Coordinates of C-alpha atoms in Angstrom, one line a residue:
M17 CA 6.4 24.3 12.5
E18 CA 3.7 26.8 11.6
K19 CA 0.4 25.4 11.7
G20 CA -0.2 26.6 8.5
V21 CA 2.5 24.8 6.9
S22 CA 1.9 21.8 8.9
K23 CA -1.6 21.2 7.5
R24 CA -0.6 21.9 4.1
V25 CA 2.1 19.1 4.6
L26 CA -0.3 16.3 5.9
V27 CA -2.8 17.5 3.4
A28 CA 0.3 16.8 0.7
S29 CA 1.0 13.8 2.2
L30 CA -2.1 12.2 2.0
V31 CA -3.6 13.6 -1.2
G32 CA -0.5 12.2 -3.4
S33 CA -0.6 8.9 -1.5
S34 CA -4.3 8.6 -2.0
I35 CA -4.2 8.9 -5.9
E36 CA -1.1 6.5 -6.3
W37 CA -3.1 4.2 -4.7
F38 CA -6.1 5.2 -6.1
D39 CA -4.4 4.3 -9.8
Y40 CA -3.0 1.2 -8.2
F41 CA -6.2 -0.2 -7.3
L42 CA -8.4 1.2 -10.3
Y43 CA -6.1 -1.6 -12.4
G44 CA -6.9 -4.1 -10.1
T45 CA -10.7 -3.5 -9.8
V46 CA -11.1 -3.3 -14.2
A47 CA -8.5 -6.4 -14.4
A48 CA -11.3 -8.7 -13.9
L49 CA -14.2 -6.8 -15.7
V50 CA -12.4 -5.5 -19.1
F51 CA -9.1 -6.1 -19.3
N52 CA -9.4 -10.2 -19.2
Q53 CA -11.9 -9.3 -22.4
L54 CA -10.5 -6.9 -24.3
F55 CA -6.6 -7.0 -23.6
F56 CA -6.6 -10.9 -22.9
P57 CA -9.0 -12.4 -25.0
S58 CA -8.9 -16.4 -24.9
K59 CA -11.0 -19.2 -26.0
D60 CA -10.7 -19.9 -22.5
P61 CA -12.2 -17.0 -19.9
T62 CA -10.2 -18.5 -17.2
V63 CA -7.0 -18.2 -19.1
G64 CA -8.0 -14.5 -19.7
L65 CA -9.0 -14.1 -16.4
L66 CA -5.4 -15.4 -14.7
L67 CA -3.5 -13.6 -17.6
S68 CA -5.1 -9.8 -16.8
Y69 CA -4.4 -10.9 -12.8
S70 CA -0.9 -12.0 -13.4
S71 CA -0.6 -8.6 -14.9
F72 CA -1.8 -7.2 -11.9
A73 CA 0.3 -9.6 -9.5
L74 CA 3.9 -8.0 -11.7
S75 CA 3.6 -5.2 -10.4
F76 CA 4.4 -6.0 -7.2
F77 CA 7.7 -7.7 -7.9
I78 CA 8.5 -4.4 -9.7
R79 CA 8.0 -2.1 -6.8
P80 CA 11.1 -2.7 -5.3
L81 CA 12.7 -1.6 -8.1
G82 CA 11.0 2.1 -8.1
G83 CA 12.0 1.7 -4.5
I84 CA 16.0 1.7 -5.4
V85 CA 15.5 4.2 -8.1
F86 CA 13.9 6.9 -6.4
S87 CA 14.8 6.7 -2.7
H88 CA 18.5 6.7 -4.8
I89 CA 16.9 10.4 -5.5
G90 CA 15.5 11.0 -2.5
D91 CA 18.2 10.2 -0.4
K92 CA 20.9 12.2 -3.4
I93 CA 18.2 15.3 -4.5
G94 CA 15.5 15.3 -2.0
R95 CA 12.3 14.0 -0.8
K96 CA 10.1 16.7 -2.4
K97 CA 11.6 16.6 -6.0
T98 CA 10.9 12.8 -5.7
L99 CA 7.9 12.8 -5.1
V100 CA 6.9 15.4 -8.2
L101 CA 8.2 12.7 -10.3
T102 CA 6.9 9.6 -8.6
L103 CA 3.0 11.0 -8.9
S104 CA 4.0 12.4 -12.5
L105 CA 5.2 9.2 -13.5
M106 CA 2.0 7.1 -11.9
G107 CA -0.3 9.9 -13.7
I108 CA 1.2 9.3 -17.1
A109 CA 0.9 5.6 -16.9
T110 CA -2.8 5.6 -15.7
A111 CA -4.2 8.1 -18.2
G112 CA -2.2 6.3 -20.8
M113 CA -4.3 3.1 -20.2
G114 CA -7.3 5.2 -20.6
L115 CA -6.1 5.7 -24.1
L116 CA -4.7 2.2 -24.8
P117 CA -5.8 0.7 -27.9
T118 CA -7.1 -2.9 -27.4
Y119 CA -6.5 -6.4 -28.5
E120 CA -9.1 -5.8 -31.6
M121 CA -7.7 -3.0 -32.6
I122 CA -3.8 -3.3 -32.4
G123 CA -3.2 -7.1 -31.8
I124 CA -0.8 -8.3 -29.6
W125 CA 0.9 -4.7 -29.1
A126 CA -2.2 -4.1 -26.9
P127 CA -1.7 -6.2 -23.5
V128 CA 2.4 -5.6 -24.1
L129 CA 1.8 -2.0 -24.0
L130 CA -0.9 -2.4 -20.9
I131 CA 1.5 -4.6 -19.4
L132 CA 4.5 -2.0 -19.7
L133 CA 2.0 0.5 -18.3
R134 CA 1.6 -1.5 -15.4
L135 CA 5.3 -1.8 -15.0
V136 CA 5.5 1.8 -14.8
Q137 CA 2.8 2.4 -12.5
G138 CA 4.5 0.2 -10.0
I139 CA 8.0 1.9 -10.6
G140 CA 6.2 4.9 -9.5
L141 CA 4.6 3.4 -6.1
G142 CA 7.4 1.5 -5.8
G143 CA 8.8 5.3 -5.1
E144 CA 6.0 7.6 -4.0
W145 CA 5.4 5.5 -0.4
G146 CA 8.8 6.1 1.1
G147 CA 8.6 10.0 0.0
A148 CA 5.2 10.7 1.3
L149 CA 6.0 9.0 4.4
L150 CA 9.2 10.9 5.0
L151 CA 7.1 14.5 3.7
A152 CA 4.9 13.9 6.8
V153 CA 7.5 12.3 9.6
E154 CA 10.4 14.7 8.9
Y155 CA 7.9 17.7 9.3
A156 CA 6.3 16.1 12.6
P157 CA 7.1 17.7 15.9
K158 CA 8.4 14.9 18.0
E159 CA 5.5 15.1 20.3
K160 CA 2.9 14.1 17.2
R161 CA 5.4 12.0 14.9
G162 CA 3.0 9.0 15.3
L163 CA 0.0 11.2 13.8
F164 CA 1.7 12.4 10.9
G165 CA 3.5 9.4 9.9
S166 CA -0.2 7.9 9.9
I167 CA -1.5 10.5 7.7
P168 CA -0.2 9.0 4.5
Q169 CA -1.2 5.3 5.4
M170 CA -4.6 6.4 5.0
G171 CA -4.0 6.9 1.4
V172 CA -4.0 2.9 1.3
T173 CA -7.5 2.8 2.1
I174 CA -8.8 6.0 0.6
G175 CA -7.6 4.8 -2.7
L176 CA -8.6 1.7 -2.3
L177 CA -12.4 3.1 -1.5
L178 CA -12.0 5.6 -4.3
G179 CA -11.5 3.2 -6.9
T180 CA -14.4 0.7 -6.1
F181 CA -16.5 3.7 -5.5
V182 CA -15.8 5.3 -9.0
M183 CA -16.0 1.7 -10.9
S184 CA -19.2 1.2 -9.1
L185 CA -20.7 4.7 -10.6
M186 CA -19.5 4.0 -14.0
T187 CA -20.9 -0.2 -14.0
L188 CA -24.4 1.1 -14.0
M189 CA -24.1 2.2 -17.2
P190 CA -25.5 -0.1 -19.8
D191 CA -22.7 -3.3 -20.4
E192 CA -22.1 -2.3 -24.0
T193 CA -21.6 1.1 -23.5
F194 CA -19.3 0.1 -20.3
M195 CA -17.1 -2.2 -22.4
S196 CA -16.9 0.0 -24.9
W197 CA -15.3 3.4 -23.6
G198 CA -17.1 4.0 -20.0
W199 CA -14.3 2.0 -17.9
R200 CA -11.8 4.7 -19.8
I201 CA -13.4 7.1 -17.8
P202 CA -12.1 6.8 -14.0
F203 CA -8.3 6.5 -15.8
L204 CA -8.4 9.6 -17.8
L205 CA -9.9 11.4 -14.7
S206 CA -7.0 10.4 -12.9
A207 CA -4.6 13.1 -14.4
L208 CA -6.9 15.7 -13.3
L209 CA -6.4 14.0 -9.8
V210 CA -2.3 13.9 -10.3
V211 CA -2.6 17.3 -11.3
F212 CA -4.3 18.7 -8.2
G213 CA -1.9 16.4 -6.3
L214 CA 1.1 18.0 -7.9
W215 CA -0.3 21.8 -7.0
V216 CA -0.8 21.1 -3.4
R217 CA 2.7 19.5 -3.2
H218 CA 4.2 22.7 -5.1
G219 CA 4.1 24.9 -2.3
I220 CA 6.0 22.7 0.0
D221 CA 9.6 23.2 1.0
E222 CA 11.9 20.5 1.6
T223 CA 12.0 17.9 4.8
P224 CA 14.2 19.9 7.5
S225 CA 15.8 16.3 8.1
F226 CA 17.1 16.3 4.3
K227 CA 18.1 20.2 4.9
K228 CA 20.4 19.2 7.8
V229 CA 21.8 16.1 5.8
K230 CA 23.0 18.5 2.8
E231 CA 24.2 21.0 5.4
T232 CA 26.3 18.8 7.5
G233 CA 27.5 17.3 4.1
Q234 CA 26.1 13.8 5.2
V235 CA 24.3 13.1 2.0
A236 CA 25.3 9.2 1.1
K237 CA 27.7 9.0 -2.4
V238 CA 25.4 5.7 -3.2
P239 CA 22.4 5.3 -0.7
L240 CA 21.5 1.6 -1.4
V241 CA 25.5 0.5 -1.3
E242 CA 25.7 2.4 2.3
T243 CA 21.9 1.3 3.2
L244 CA 23.0 -2.4 2.3
R245 CA 26.5 -2.2 4.3
T246 CA 25.6 -0.6 7.2
Q247 CA 21.6 -0.7 8.2
W248 CA 21.4 -4.5 6.5
K249 CA 20.2 -5.7 10.2
E250 CA 17.4 -2.5 9.9
V251 CA 16.6 -3.7 6.3
L252 CA 15.4 -7.1 7.4
I253 CA 13.6 -5.7 10.6
A254 CA 11.5 -3.9 7.8
I255 CA 11.1 -6.4 5.5
G256 CA 10.0 -8.9 8.2
G257 CA 7.9 -6.4 9.9
K258 CA 5.9 -5.4 6.8
V259 CA 4.7 -9.0 6.2
V260 CA 2.0 -9.5 8.6
E261 CA 0.8 -5.7 7.6
T262 CA 0.7 -6.6 3.7
A263 CA -0.4 -10.5 3.9
P264 CA -3.3 -10.2 6.0
F265 CA -4.8 -6.9 4.2
Y266 CA -4.4 -8.9 0.7
I267 CA -6.6 -11.7 2.5
F268 CA -9.1 -9.6 4.1
G269 CA -9.5 -7.5 1.0
T270 CA -8.8 -9.4 -1.8
F271 CA -8.8 -13.4 -1.1
I272 CA -12.5 -13.0 0.7
V273 CA -14.2 -11.6 -2.6
S274 CA -13.3 -15.0 -4.2
Y275 CA -13.4 -17.4 -1.1
A276 CA -17.0 -16.0 -0.2
T277 CA -18.5 -16.3 -3.4
T278 CA -16.9 -19.4 -4.4
N279 CA -16.4 -21.5 -1.7
L280 CA -19.4 -20.3 0.6
G281 CA -21.8 -19.0 -1.7
F282 CA -22.3 -15.6 -0.7
S283 CA -23.2 -13.0 -3.2
K284 CA -20.0 -10.5 -4.9
T285 CA -22.0 -7.8 -3.4
A286 CA -22.2 -9.0 0.0
A287 CA -18.6 -9.6 0.5
L288 CA -17.8 -6.4 -1.6
N289 CA -20.0 -4.7 0.9
A290 CA -18.0 -6.4 3.9
V291 CA -14.8 -5.3 2.4
T292 CA -15.8 -1.7 2.2
V293 CA -17.6 -1.3 5.1
A294 CA -14.2 -2.8 7.0
T295 CA -12.2 -0.3 4.8
I296 CA -13.8 2.6 6.1
V297 CA -13.6 1.8 9.5
T298 CA -9.9 1.3 9.4
T299 CA -9.6 4.6 7.2
I300 CA -11.4 6.6 10.8
L301 CA -9.1 4.1 12.9
I302 CA -5.6 4.9 11.4
P303 CA -4.8 8.6 12.7
L304 CA -6.1 7.8 16.1
M305 CA -4.1 4.7 16.3
G306 CA -1.0 6.8 15.0
K307 CA -2.1 9.5 17.7
W308 CA -2.2 6.8 20.3
S309 CA 1.7 5.5 19.5
D310 CA 2.2 8.9 20.3
R311 CA 1.1 8.2 23.6
Y312 CA 1.9 4.5 24.0
G313 CA 5.0 3.8 21.7
R314 CA 5.0 2.4 18.2
K315 CA 5.9 -0.5 19.6
P316 CA 3.1 -1.5 22.1
L317 CA 0.3 -0.8 19.4
Y318 CA 2.4 -2.8 16.5
I319 CA 2.9 -5.6 18.9
A320 CA -0.7 -6.0 20.1
G321 CA -2.3 -5.8 16.6
T322 CA 0.2 -8.6 15.5
V323 CA -0.9 -10.7 18.0
G324 CA -4.4 -10.0 17.8
M325 CA -4.2 -11.1 14.4
M326 CA -2.3 -14.2 15.3
I327 CA -5.3 -14.8 18.0
Y328 CA -8.1 -13.8 15.0
A329 CA -6.9 -16.1 12.5
F330 CA -9.2 -19.1 13.5
P331 CA -12.0 -17.4 14.4
Y332 CA -12.0 -15.3 11.5
F333 CA -12.4 -18.3 9.0
W334 CA -14.9 -19.7 11.9
L335 CA -17.2 -16.5 11.7
L336 CA -17.5 -16.8 7.8
Q337 CA -18.2 -20.4 7.8
Q338 CA -21.7 -19.5 9.2
K339 CA -22.7 -18.4 6.1
S340 CA -24.3 -15.2 7.5
V341 CA -23.9 -11.5 5.6
A342 CA -24.0 -10.0 9.0
L343 CA -21.2 -12.3 10.6
L344 CA -19.4 -11.8 7.3
I345 CA -18.9 -7.9 7.7
I346 CA -18.8 -8.2 11.5
A347 CA -15.8 -11.0 10.9
T348 CA -14.2 -8.7 8.4
V349 CA -14.6 -5.6 9.9
I350 CA -12.9 -7.0 13.2
G351 CA -9.6 -8.4 10.8
L352 CA -9.5 -5.2 8.3
G353 CA -11.1 -2.5 10.0
I354 CA -9.7 -2.9 13.7
I355 CA -6.9 -5.4 14.1
W356 CA -5.4 -4.2 11.2
A357 CA -5.3 -0.6 11.9
P358 CA -3.0 -0.2 14.7
I359 CA -0.1 -2.1 12.4
T360 CA -0.3 -0.3 9.5
A361 CA -1.0 3.1 11.5
V362 CA 2.5 3.0 13.2
L363 CA 4.4 0.9 10.2
G364 CA 5.8 3.8 8.8
T365 CA 6.8 5.7 11.7
M366 CA 8.7 3.1 13.3
F367 CA 10.2 2.2 10.3
S368 CA 11.5 6.1 10.0
E369 CA 12.6 5.7 13.1
I370 CA 15.4 2.9 13.2
F371 CA 17.5 4.2 9.9
P372 CA 19.5 7.5 9.8
S373 CA 18.5 10.4 7.5
N374 CA 20.8 10.3 5.4
V375 CA 19.6 6.8 4.2
R376 CA 16.1 6.7 5.3
Y377 CA 14.6 6.7 1.6
T378 CA 16.5 3.9 0.6
G379 CA 16.2 1.9 4.0
I380 CA 12.3 2.1 4.6
S381 CA 11.3 2.1 0.6
L382 CA 13.7 -1.1 0.7
G383 CA 11.8 -3.1 3.9
Y384 CA 8.9 -1.6 2.8
Q385 CA 8.4 -2.8 -1.3
I386 CA 10.3 -6.2 -0.7
G387 CA 7.9 -7.3 2.3
A388 CA 5.2 -6.5 -0.3
A389 CA 6.6 -8.6 -2.9
L390 CA 7.3 -11.5 -1.0
A391 CA 3.7 -11.1 1.1
G392 CA 1.9 -8.9 -0.4
G393 CA 0.9 -10.1 -4.0
T394 CA 1.7 -13.3 -3.3
A395 CA -0.7 -13.7 -0.3
P396 CA -4.0 -14.6 -2.4
L397 CA -2.1 -17.0 -4.8
I398 CA -0.7 -18.3 -1.8
A399 CA -4.3 -18.6 0.1
T400 CA -6.1 -20.0 -3.0
A401 CA -3.1 -22.5 -3.3
L402 CA -3.6 -24.0 0.0
L403 CA -7.5 -24.2 -0.3
A404 CA -7.0 -26.3 -3.0
A405 CA -4.1 -28.6 -2.1
Y406 CA -6.2 -29.4 1.5
G407 CA -9.8 -30.2 0.1
N408 CA -11.0 -26.7 0.6
S409 CA -9.9 -26.7 4.4
Y410 CA -9.5 -22.8 5.8
V411 CA -7.3 -24.4 8.8
P412 CA -3.6 -24.0 6.4
V413 CA -5.0 -20.8 5.6
A414 CA -5.6 -19.7 9.1
L415 CA -2.1 -21.0 10.1
Y416 CA -0.8 -19.1 7.1
I417 CA -1.5 -15.4 8.9
V418 CA -0.2 -17.0 12.1
L419 CA 3.2 -17.5 10.4
V420 CA 3.2 -14.6 9.0
S421 CA 2.7 -13.2 12.7
L422 CA 5.0 -14.9 14.0
I423 CA 7.8 -13.5 11.6
S424 CA 6.8 -9.9 11.9
L425 CA 6.7 -10.5 15.9
A426 CA 10.7 -11.9 15.8
A427 CA 11.7 -9.0 13.2
V428 CA 10.5 -6.2 15.3
W429 CA 11.2 -7.8 18.8
S430 CA 14.6 -6.3 19.0
V431 CA 13.4 -2.7 17.7
R432 CA 13.9 0.4 20.5
D433 CA 10.7 2.9 21.4
R434 CA 12.3 5.9 19.7
K435 CA 8.8 7.9 20.3
H436 CA 10.7 10.7 23.0
E437 CA 14.0 10.9 20.5
E438 CA 14.5 13.4 18.0
L439 CA 14.3 11.9 14.6
D440 CA 17.6 12.5 13.8
E441 CA 19.3 11.8 17.1
Q442 CA 20.7 8.6 16.2
D443 CA 22.9 10.1 13.6
G444 CA 23.9 13.3 15.5
I445 CA 22.4 16.2 13.3
A446 CA 19.0 16.6 15.6

């Protein structure tokens, strides 16, 4: 592959993924600041907040549907066309949120329309991840597949950083101005980012793997049926492999903010700063870990990160209990910044290598999105429920992290490392 094409593919994969996650996390940030007041008004502020957060969680459960719909298109028609659709869908939904009338203006239709747009976001994201990943992995030279596959994974952390940064700027406005129209600006700016993302992706050709599938006439008639008939074990492996990547991410990145402020007396700024620093560290480490996986293999890095997560579960909470801002930052950087990095860096490439190319989009999307629905959106809720049930003891939450680590270790134990193989060797079209 030419160097210029290689760079454009990586940029297209990273930019699109970052924009999608920026849109996704932007909602989560605004939910607690704005939507609970303007779209879910209630005499009890807690009820408004819960309704607002519920609308955030809903998208996790719609993401598998997006994965099914768009992976069908991706495995039947092509990766590139699907990525244009998912990015456009996400952009329209996010810009639509920025234009929505509030509850005061149109009553019950305000939250109804907001939830509908959030569901559209979830469907778009459900299809985007698999396409962005395959754009990178299926273009990658064999010896750089781990590095290429890690690049779209950076979109998660870059999107989170962008969303946090933009909203931090907006909250510098006077409160009345921010609540009146300031909060809408990031949603509307997203439309410009989407146009840029579409422009970057415009010049990319269809991936070599999908071209081979079409040339050899191996396009699956119904990719979902074919996947569940022939690759159901691999789907289960991918679901299990996902849980240790998603549950700790939302505990280290979301749950920690409420836990540190409510239970341990930290300021919200200190908690958010800890998450931000850790997110920057992991963004830097992800491509390095991807590169290492090309040398040492996906499975060894994944297992090292998962075992590290299991060992770190109790020390993490012990460090937080010291109620030191410096230790709060160190604890979050170790968990989210260092231990989580190799897991997320190799996850997508490892998933890609266990599915044949004619159902690869469907297989990885099902595994990733079902795993995210089961262990991602539910992680902060489970952790909060465990705290409430056991007198604010962190022990059950630490045990929960150990449990998801064990599930993932069991899931990937039988996976063969394919870093030395051509991507399409297993389906005989390499």
